[in-house]
Coordinates of N, CA and C in Angstrom, one line a residue:
X1 N 21.6 60.4 79.6 CA 19.8 61.3 79.3 C 19.0 60.5 78.6
X2 N 17.6 60.0 79.1 CA 16.9 59.4 77.9 C 16.3 60.3 77.1
X3 N 16.3 59.9 75.7 CA 15.1 60.7 74.6 C 14.3 60.8 75.3
X4 N 13.5 62.3 74.8 CA 12.4 62.5 75.0 C 11.5 62.4 73.6
X5 N 10.8 61.2 73.8 CA 9.6 60.8 72.5 C 8.8 61.6 72.6
X6 N 8.3 62.4 73.2 CA 6.9 63.2 72.9 C 6.8 64.3 74.0
X7 N 6.5 65.2 73.8 CA 6.5 66.4 74.8 C 5.7 67.1 75.0
X8 N 4.0 66.1 74.1 CA 2.9 66.6 74.6 C 2.2 65.8 75.4
X9 N 1.3 66.1 76.4 CA 0.4 64.6 76.6 C -0.1 64.0 75.9
X10 N -0.6 62.6 76.5 CA -0.9 61.5 75.4 C -2.3 62.0 76.1
X11 N -3.3 61.8 74.4 CA -4.3 61.6 74.5 C -5.4 59.8 74.3
X12 N -5.1 59.1 73.2 CA -5.2 58.2 73.2 C -4.3 57.0 73.2
X13 N -4.7 55.9 74.2 CA -3.6 54.6 74.8 C -4.4 53.5 74.5
X14 N -3.8 52.5 73.2 CA -4.2 51.3 73.1 C -3.3 50.0 73.2
X15 N -4.0 48.8 73.8 CA -3.2 48.3 74.9 C -3.6 47.1 73.8
X16 N -2.9 46.3 73.2 CA -3.1 44.6 73.0 C -2.3 43.6 73.1
X17 N -2.9 42.7 74.0 CA -2.6 41.7 73.9 C -3.7 40.5 74.5
X18 N -2.8 39.7 76.2 CA -3.3 38.5 76.2 C -4.3 39.2 77.5
X19 N -4.6 37.8 78.3 CA -5.4 37.8 79.5 C -4.5 39.3 80.3
X20 N -3.8 39.1 80.7 CA -3.5 40.1 81.6 C -3.8 41.0 81.3
X21 N -3.6 41.6 80.0 CA -4.1 42.6 79.3 C -5.9 43.1 79.4
X22 N -6.6 42.4 79.1 CA -7.4 41.9 79.7 C -8.1 42.2 81.1
X23 N -7.2 42.1 82.2 CA -7.4 42.2 83.5 C -7.8 40.7 84.7
X24 N -7.1 39.3 83.8 CA -7.2 38.8 84.4 C -6.7 38.0 85.8
X25 N -7.6 38.5 86.8 CA -7.0 37.8 88.6 C -7.2 39.3 88.9
X26 N -7.0 40.2 88.1 CA -7.5 41.7 89.1 C -8.2 41.5 89.4
X27 N -8.4 42.5 91.0 CA -9.9 42.0 91.6 C -10.8 43.0 91.7
X28 N -10.7 44.2 90.7 CA -11.0 45.1 90.1 C -10.9 45.5 88.5
X29 N -11.9 46.3 87.8 CA -11.2 47.0 86.6 C -10.3 47.5 86.8
X30 N -10.2 48.8 87.5 CA -9.6 49.6 88.5 C -8.2 49.0 88.9
X31 N -8.1 47.9 89.3 CA -6.8 47.3 89.7 C -5.7 47.0 88.4
X32 N -6.4 46.2 87.4 CA -5.6 45.7 86.3 C -4.6 46.5 85.7
X33 N -3.5 46.7 85.4 CA -2.6 47.2 85.0 C -2.7 48.3 84.1
X34 N -3.4 47.9 82.9 CA -3.5 48.8 81.8 C -4.1 50.1 82.5
X35 N -5.1 49.5 83.3 CA -6.2 51.1 84.2 C -4.9 51.9 84.9
X36 N -4.1 50.9 85.4 CA -3.0 51.9 86.2 C -2.0 52.7 85.6
X37 N -1.9 52.1 84.6 CA -0.7 53.3 83.4 C -1.8 54.3 83.3
X38 N -2.7 53.9 82.8 CA -3.9 55.0 82.6 C -4.0 56.3 84.1
X39 N -4.6 55.7 84.5 CA -4.6 56.6 85.7 C -3.4 57.2 86.1
X40 N -2.2 56.8 86.1 CA -1.2 57.5 86.4 C -0.4 58.5 85.5
X41 N -1.0 58.0 84.6 CA -0.5 59.1 83.3 C -1.7 60.4 83.3
X42 N -2.9 60.2 83.7 CA -4.0 61.5 83.7 C -3.6 62.1 84.8
X43 N -2.8 61.7 85.7 CA -2.7 62.3 87.3 C -1.5 62.9 86.9
X44 N -0.2 62.6 86.4 CA 1.3 62.9 85.8 C 0.3 64.6 84.6
X45 N 0.1 63.8 83.9 CA 0.3 65.3 82.6 C -1.2 66.2 83.1
X46 N -2.2 65.3 84.1 CA -3.0 66.7 84.0 C -4.4 66.7 82.9
X47 N -4.5 65.7 82.2 CA -5.5 65.3 81.0 C -5.5 63.8 81.2
X48 N -6.8 63.8 81.1 CA -7.0 62.1 81.1 C -6.6 61.5 79.5
X49 N -6.2 60.2 79.5 CA -5.8 59.4 78.8 C -7.1 58.5 78.2
X50 N -7.4 58.7 77.0 CA -8.4 57.5 76.3 C -8.0 56.4 76.2
X51 N -8.4 55.3 77.2 CA -7.8 54.0 77.2 C -9.2 52.7 76.3
X52 N -8.1 52.3 75.2 CA -8.8 51.8 74.7 C -8.0 50.0 74.8
X53 N -8.6 48.7 76.0 CA -8.0 47.8 76.1 C -8.6 47.1 75.0
X54 N -7.3 46.4 74.0 CA -7.6 45.3 73.1 C -7.4 43.9 73.8
X55 N -7.6 43.8 74.7 CA -6.8 42.4 75.1 C -7.9 41.3 74.9
X56 N -7.2 39.8 74.7 CA -8.0 39.1 74.2 C -7.5 37.7 75.3
X57 N -8.4 37.2 76.0 CA -7.9 35.8 76.7 C -7.3 34.7 76.1
X58 N -6.5 34.0 76.2 CA -5.7 33.2 75.4 C -5.0 33.8 74.2
X59 N -4.9 34.8 73.9 CA -4.7 35.7 72.7 C -3.1 34.9 71.9
X60 N -2.4 35.3 70.8 CA -1.4 34.4 70.5 C -1.2 35.6 69.9
X61 N 0.1 36.0 69.0 CA 0.9 36.4 68.0 C -0.2 36.6 66.9
X62 N 0.2 35.1 66.4 CA -0.1 34.9 64.8 C -0.8 33.6 64.5
X63 N -1.1 33.6 63.3 CA -1.4 31.9 63.3 C -0.8 31.0 63.2
X64 N 0.6 31.6 63.5 CA 1.6 29.9 63.0 C 2.0 29.7 64.7
X65 N 1.5 30.9 65.4 CA 2.0 29.9 67.3 C 1.4 29.1 67.1
X66 N 1.9 27.6 67.8 CA 1.5 26.6 67.9 C -0.2 26.6 69.5
X67 N -0.5 27.4 69.7 CA -1.3 28.1 70.7 C -2.2 28.6 69.7
X68 N -2.4 29.0 69.1 CA -3.5 29.3 67.8 C -4.8 28.2 68.0
X69 N -4.5 27.3 67.3 CA -6.1 26.5 67.2 C -6.5 26.7 68.8
X70 N -5.9 26.6 69.3 CA -6.7 26.8 71.1 C -7.5 28.1 71.6
X71 N -6.5 28.8 70.6 CA -7.0 30.4 70.9 C -8.2 30.0 70.6
X72 N -8.2 29.9 69.0 CA -9.6 30.1 68.1 C -10.2 31.5 68.1
X73 N -9.2 33.1 68.3 CA -9.5 33.9 68.4 C -8.7 34.2 67.3
X74 N -9.0 35.7 67.0 CA -8.1 36.3 66.2 C -6.9 36.6 66.3
X75 N -5.7 36.5 66.3 CA -4.5 36.7 67.0 C -4.2 38.7 66.6
X76 N -2.8 38.9 67.5 CA -3.0 39.7 66.6 C -2.7 40.4 65.8
X77 N -1.7 39.1 64.9 CA -1.4 39.7 63.2 C -2.7 40.1 62.5
X78 N -3.6 39.2 62.8 CA -5.0 39.4 62.1 C -5.9 40.8 62.4
X79 N -5.5 40.9 63.6 CA -6.4 41.9 64.3 C -5.9 43.1 64.6
X80 N -4.8 43.2 64.3 CA -4.0 45.1 64.7 C -4.6 46.3 63.9
X81 N -5.0 46.0 62.6 CA -5.2 46.9 61.4 C -6.5 47.8 62.3
X82 N -6.9 46.7 63.0 CA -8.8 46.7 63.2 C -9.1 47.6 64.6
X83 N -7.9 47.1 65.6 CA -7.5 47.2 66.8 C -6.9 48.0 67.8
X84 N -5.8 48.5 66.0 CA -4.9 49.3 66.6 C -4.9 50.4 65.8
X85 N -4.3 50.3 64.4 CA -4.1 51.7 63.4 C -5.4 52.4 63.3
X86 N -6.9 51.6 63.4 CA -7.8 52.6 63.0 C -8.2 53.4 63.8
X87 N -7.7 53.3 65.4 CA -8.0 54.1 66.5 C -7.5 55.3 66.3
X88 N -6.4 54.9 65.9 CA -5.0 56.2 66.0 C -4.1 57.0 67.0
X89 N -3.9 55.4 67.7 CA -3.1 56.1 69.4 C -2.6 57.0 69.3
X90 N -1.6 57.7 69.9 CA -0.7 58.1 70.3 C 0.5 57.5 71.2
X91 N -0.2 56.5 71.9 CA 0.7 55.5 72.3 C -0.3 54.4 72.4
X92 N 1.1 53.2 72.3 CA 0.6 52.2 72.1 C 1.5 51.2 72.6
X93 N 0.6 50.5 73.2 CA 1.9 49.4 74.8 C 1.2 48.1 73.9
X94 N 2.4 47.2 73.1 CA 2.4 45.9 72.7 C 2.8 44.5 74.0
X95 N 1.5 44.0 74.3 CA 2.2 42.9 75.5 C 1.9 41.7 74.8
X96 N 2.8 41.5 74.1 CA 2.5 40.0 73.6 C 4.2 39.2 74.1
X97 N 3.8 37.2 73.7 CA 4.9 36.5 74.5 C 4.4 35.5 75.3
X98 N 3.9 35.8 76.2 CA 3.4 34.6 77.3 C 2.8 33.3 76.7
X99 N 2.1 33.7 76.0 CA 1.0 32.5 75.2 C 2.2 31.8 74.5
X100 N 2.4 32.5 73.3 CA 3.7 32.1 72.2 C 4.6 31.3 73.1
X101 N 5.2 31.6 73.9 CA 6.3 31.3 74.9 C 6.2 29.9 75.4
X102 N 4.9 29.9 76.0 CA 3.9 29.0 76.5 C 3.8 27.8 75.9
X103 N 3.2 27.8 74.6 CA 3.2 27.0 73.5 C 4.3 26.1 72.9
X104 N 5.6 26.9 73.0 CA 6.4 26.5 71.7 C 6.9 27.3 70.6
X105 N 6.5 28.7 70.7 CA 6.6 29.0 69.1 C 8.1 29.7 69.2
X106 N 8.8 29.2 68.1 CA 10.5 29.4 68.0 C 11.0 31.0 68.2
X107 N 11.3 31.6 69.4 CA 11.9 33.2 69.3 C 11.8 34.0 68.1
X108 N 12.0 33.5 66.8 CA 12.5 34.0 65.8 C 11.5 34.0 65.1
X109 N 10.5 33.2 65.3 CA 8.9 33.7 64.5 C 8.5 34.8 65.5
X110 N 8.5 35.1 66.3 CA 8.1 35.5 67.6 C 8.2 36.8 66.7
X111 N 9.3 36.7 66.9 CA 10.5 38.2 66.9 C 10.3 38.6 65.1
X112 N 9.6 37.8 64.1 CA 9.5 38.5 63.0 C 7.7 38.7 62.7
X113 N 6.8 38.3 63.5 CA 5.4 38.6 63.8 C 5.5 39.5 64.6
X114 N 6.2 40.0 65.6 CA 6.1 41.1 66.6 C 6.8 42.1 65.8
X115 N 7.9 42.2 65.0 CA 8.4 43.6 64.0 C 7.5 43.6 63.1
X116 N 6.7 43.3 62.4 CA 5.4 43.2 60.8 C 4.6 44.4 61.7
X117 N 4.0 43.7 63.2 CA 3.3 44.7 63.8 C 3.8 46.1 64.3
X118 N 4.6 46.0 64.7 CA 5.6 47.4 65.2 C 5.4 48.2 63.7
X119 N 6.4 47.9 63.0 CA 6.8 48.4 62.2 C 5.4 49.4 61.0
X120 N 4.2 47.9 61.0 CA 3.2 48.6 60.7 C 2.3 49.5 61.3
X121 N 2.5 50.0 62.4 CA 2.1 50.8 62.9 C 2.6 51.7 62.9
X122 N 4.2 52.4 63.3 CA 4.6 53.2 63.2 C 4.5 54.0 61.6
X123 N 4.2 53.0 60.8 CA 4.3 53.9 59.9 C 3.0 54.5 59.4
X124 N 2.1 53.8 59.8 CA 0.3 54.2 59.9 C 0.2 55.5 60.6
X125 N 0.2 55.6 61.8 CA 0.0 56.1 63.2 C 1.4 57.0 63.8
X126 N 2.5 56.5 63.7 CA 3.3 56.5 64.0 C 3.6 56.9 65.5
X127 N 2.6 56.7 66.5 CA 2.2 56.6 68.6 C 4.1 56.5 69.0
X128 N 3.8 56.6 70.0 CA 5.1 56.5 71.1 C 4.7 54.8 71.0
X129 N 5.7 53.8 71.1 CA 5.0 52.2 70.8 C 6.3 52.0 72.2
X130 N 5.5 50.8 73.4 CA 5.8 50.3 74.1 C 5.6 49.0 74.0
X131 N 6.7 48.2 74.4 CA 6.7 46.4 74.4 C 7.2 46.2 76.0
X132 N 6.6 45.4 76.3 CA 6.6 44.8 77.8 C 7.2 43.6 77.6
X133 N 8.1 43.4 78.3 CA 8.7 41.9 79.0 C 7.3 40.7 78.7
X134 N 8.1 39.4 79.4 CA 7.2 38.6 79.6 C 6.3 38.8 81.5
X135 N 5.8 38.3 81.2 CA 4.9 38.2 83.1 C 5.7 37.2 83.9
X136 N 5.9 37.1 85.1 CA 6.7 35.8 85.2 C 5.6 35.3 85.9
X137 N 5.3 34.0 85.7 CA 4.5 32.9 86.2 C 5.2 31.8 87.2
X138 N 4.6 30.9 87.8 CA 4.9 29.8 89.2 C 4.8 28.5 88.4
X139 N 4.3 28.0 87.2 CA 4.0 27.1 87.1 C 3.9 27.0 85.6
X140 N 5.0 26.0 84.9 CA 4.4 26.7 83.2 C 4.2 24.7 82.4
X141 N 3.7 24.1 83.2 CA 3.7 22.4 82.9 C 2.4 21.9 83.0
X142 N 1.1 23.2 83.0 CA -0.2 23.1 83.1 C -0.7 23.8 82.2
X143 N -1.8 23.3 81.4 CA -2.7 24.1 81.0 C -3.0 23.8 79.3
X144 N -2.8 22.8 78.7 CA -2.0 22.6 77.6 C -2.8 23.0 76.5
X145 N -2.7 23.6 75.1 CA -1.1 23.5 74.8 C -0.1 24.5 75.3
X146 N -0.6 25.3 76.3 CA 0.1 26.0 77.4 C 1.0 25.6 78.2
X147 N 1.6 24.5 77.9 CA 2.3 23.5 78.9 C 3.7 23.7 78.8
X148 N 4.4 24.2 77.9 CA 5.8 23.5 77.5 C 7.0 24.8 77.6
X149 N 6.6 25.9 78.5 CA 7.4 26.8 78.3 C 8.5 26.8 79.8
X150 N 8.9 27.7 80.3 CA 9.8 27.3 81.0 C 10.9 28.9 81.5
X151 N 11.3 29.1 82.8 CA 12.0 30.4 82.9 C 12.9 30.7 81.9
X152 N 13.6 29.5 81.4 CA 14.6 30.0 80.3 C 13.9 30.4 79.3
X153 N 13.0 29.3 78.6 CA 12.1 30.2 77.2 C 11.7 31.5 77.4
X154 N 11.3 32.1 79.0 CA 10.6 32.9 79.2 C 12.3 34.3 79.0
X155 N 13.6 33.8 79.7 CA 14.4 34.9 79.4 C 14.7 34.9 77.7
X156 N 14.9 33.8 77.5 CA 15.0 34.3 75.5 C 14.2 35.1 75.1
X157 N 12.7 35.0 75.1 CA 11.9 35.7 74.7 C 11.8 37.4 75.3
X158 N 12.4 37.4 76.3 CA 12.7 38.5 77.0 C 14.2 39.4 76.4
X159 N 15.3 38.6 76.1 CA 15.8 39.2 75.3 C 15.5 39.5 73.6
X160 N 14.9 38.6 73.2 CA 14.1 39.0 71.7 C 13.4 40.5 72.0
X161 N 12.7 40.2 72.7 CA 11.6 41.7 72.8 C 12.6 42.8 73.5
X162 N 13.6 43.1 73.8 CA 14.7 44.0 74.8 C 15.0 44.5 73.1
X163 N 15.9 42.9 72.5 CA 16.3 43.7 71.0 C 15.3 44.5 70.0
X164 N 14.0 43.9 70.3 CA 13.3 44.2 68.5 C 12.9 46.3 69.5
X165 N 12.7 46.0 70.8 CA 13.1 47.7 71.6 C 13.8 48.6 70.7
X166 N 15.0 48.0 71.1 CA 16.4 48.8 70.5 C 16.0 49.3 69.1
X167 N 15.7 48.0 68.2 CA 15.9 47.9 66.5 C 15.1 49.0 66.3
X168 N 13.4 48.8 67.2 CA 12.8 49.7 66.6 C 12.0 51.2 66.9
X169 N 13.0 51.5 68.1 CA 13.1 52.6 68.4 C 12.0 52.9 69.4
X170 N 11.4 52.1 70.5 CA 10.4 51.6 71.2 C 11.2 51.6 72.6
X171 N 9.8 52.0 73.7 CA 10.6 52.1 74.6 C 10.2 50.7 75.5
X172 N 10.7 50.4 76.1 CA 11.0 48.7 76.7 C 10.6 49.0 77.9
X173 N 9.2 48.0 78.7 CA 9.0 48.6 79.8 C 9.3 46.5 80.4
X174 N 10.3 46.7 81.1 CA 10.4 45.5 81.8 C 10.2 44.7 83.4
X175 N 8.7 44.4 82.3 CA 7.8 43.8 83.3 C 8.1 42.7 84.4
X176 N 9.2 41.8 83.7 CA 9.4 40.6 84.7 C 10.1 41.2 85.7
X177 N 11.6 41.9 85.0 CA 12.3 43.0 86.4 C 11.1 43.0 87.6
X178 N 10.2 43.8 87.4 CA 9.2 44.5 87.9 C 8.6 43.9 89.1
X179 N 8.3 42.6 88.8 CA 7.9 41.7 89.3 C 8.9 40.3 90.3
X180 N 9.9 40.6 90.1 CA 11.1 40.2 90.7 C 10.8 38.5 91.0
X181 N 10.1 38.0 90.2 CA 10.2 36.4 90.1 C 9.9 35.9 91.5
X182 N 9.0 37.3 92.1 CA 8.2 36.4 93.2 C 7.2 36.0 93.8
X183 N 7.2 34.7 93.9 CA 5.8 33.7 93.9 C 4.9 34.7 94.5
X184 N 4.4 35.2 95.3 CA 3.8 36.0 96.1 C 2.8 37.2 95.0
X185 N 3.4 37.1 94.0 CA 2.8 38.5 92.8 C 1.8 37.6 91.5
X186 N 1.9 36.4 91.8 CA 1.0 35.8 91.2 C -0.2 35.1 91.4
X187 N -1.2 34.7 91.1 CA -2.6 34.5 91.3 C -2.3 32.7 91.8
X188 N -3.2 32.2 92.6 CA -3.0 30.4 92.4 C -3.0 29.8 91.3
X189 N -4.0 30.5 90.2 CA -4.1 29.5 89.1 C -2.7 29.5 88.4
X190 N -1.2 30.1 88.7 CA 0.1 30.2 88.9 C 0.5 30.5 87.3
X191 N -0.7 31.1 86.4 CA -0.1 32.2 85.2 C -0.3 33.6 85.8
X192 N -1.5 33.9 85.8 CA -1.9 35.2 86.2 C -1.4 35.9 87.3
X193 N -1.2 37.2 87.3 CA -0.9 38.1 88.1 C -2.3 38.6 89.2
X194 N -1.1 39.0 90.3 CA -2.5 39.0 91.4 C -2.5 40.4 91.2
X195 N -3.4 41.3 92.8 CA -3.0 42.7 92.3 C -2.4 43.2 92.6
X196 N -1.2 42.7 93.6 CA 0.3 43.0 93.9 C 1.3 42.8 92.1
X197 N 1.0 42.0 92.0 CA 1.3 42.2 90.5 C 0.5 42.9 89.3
X198 N -0.6 42.8 89.1 CA -0.6 43.9 88.7 C -0.5 45.5 88.7
X199 N -0.4 46.0 90.3 CA 0.1 47.4 90.5 C 1.7 47.2 90.4
X200 N 2.6 46.6 90.4 CA 4.4 46.5 89.9 C 3.9 46.5 88.5
X201 N 3.2 45.9 87.7 CA 3.6 45.9 86.2 C 2.7 47.4 86.1
X202 N 2.0 47.6 86.6 CA 1.2 49.2 86.0 C 2.5 49.7 86.5
X203 N 3.3 50.2 87.7 CA 4.3 51.4 87.6 C 5.2 51.3 86.9
X204 N 5.6 49.9 86.7 CA 6.6 49.7 85.8 C 6.3 50.3 84.1
X205 N 5.4 50.3 83.5 CA 5.1 50.5 82.4 C 5.3 52.2 82.5
X206 N 4.3 52.7 83.6 CA 4.2 54.0 83.9 C 5.5 54.3 83.8
X207 N 6.5 53.5 84.8 CA 8.0 54.7 85.1 C 8.4 54.5 83.0
X208 N 7.9 53.1 82.5 CA 8.6 53.5 81.3 C 9.1 54.9 80.2
X209 N 7.4 55.0 80.6 CA 7.0 55.8 79.5 C 7.4 57.2 80.2
X210 N 6.9 57.4 81.8 CA 7.5 58.7 82.0 C 8.4 59.8 81.9
X211 N 9.8 58.3 82.1 CA 10.8 58.7 82.1 C 11.7 58.6 79.9
X212 N 10.6 59.0 79.8 CA 11.3 58.6 77.9 C 9.8 60.0 77.6
X213 N 9.3 60.3 78.3 CA 8.2 61.1 77.2 C 8.1 62.7 78.7
X214 N 8.6 63.5 77.9 CA 8.2 65.0 79.1 C 7.3 65.5 79.5
X215 N 6.3 65.3 78.2 CA 4.4 65.4 78.1 C 4.0 64.8 79.2
X216 N 4.4 63.5 80.1 CA 3.3 63.0 81.4 C 4.2 63.9 81.9
X217 N 5.2 64.7 82.3 CA 5.3 66.1 83.3 C 4.1 67.3 84.0
X218 N 3.7 66.8 82.2 CA 2.6 68.6 82.2 C 1.9 69.2 83.9
X219 N 1.5 68.2 84.1 CA 0.9 69.1 85.3 C 1.4 69.5 86.4
X220 N 3.0 69.0 86.7 CA 3.8 68.6 87.8 C 4.6 70.0 87.2
X221 N 4.9 70.2 86.1 CA 5.3 71.2 86.2 C 5.0 72.7 86.1
X222 N 3.7 72.3 85.6 CA 3.2 73.8 85.7 C 2.4 74.0 87.1
X223 N 2.2 73.3 87.8 CA 2.3 73.2 89.5 C 3.2 74.1 89.6
X224 N 4.3 73.6 89.5 CA 5.9 74.6 89.8 C 5.7 75.7 89.6
X225 N 5.2 75.9 88.3 CA 5.5 77.3 87.6 C 4.9 78.3 88.5
X226 N 3.3 77.8 88.6 CA 2.5 78.5 89.2 C 2.6 79.2 90.7
X227 N 3.6 78.6 91.1 CA 4.0 78.8 93.1 C 4.6 80.1 93.1
X228 N 4.1 80.8 94.1 CA 4.5 82.4 94.2 C 5.9 82.3 94.0
X229 N 6.9 83.2 93.6 CA 8.5 83.4 93.5 C 8.7 82.8 92.4
X230 N 8.3 81.9 91.6 CA 8.6 81.2 90.5 C 8.4 81.8 89.6

């Protein structure tokens, strides 16, 4: 039986990450995976969740990521206090690793930087925290400096992320598994998910949250209790 990490509905959801969080290659804003998660949560708990999308395209986890110079944008480690802690979320989704893996960042460096962010957010506002595994891609040798990744490197990163989730008491959303390494879930640019991919990712993240937080079922259980004879 899964631990119940939250018995009340969520109010404020912050998602920090890369271009897939921004919604790259989703045909509409409502079809990007973060919006899918927010919609499903609102429907199930019977009250809307305020979504703060803090994705940045080509983003990396820290300045020591080899992709940082090309990104030329504040990394997660440089912006999480303002973009996460200041918003006081009760649900925090952390979706990093793809660009760091693709640019050759050592997995242990990634682990250290991710751990710092997770621990600081926990100490500051103690939200339910969700870590996602990497997105599936179809080609790894394009778009330098993000051109040195591989399936094998992705699997190592996914292992590190799963270990971090267990260590820090976070929920793990296996979006790599949700996409099933099916090429038809990926946009022709070979990197970003298409609408199908976004839908699969969003439903997997929602599934992971819903099976660990009973407050998500508030509308469902209330409806049952109001039925005649209940």
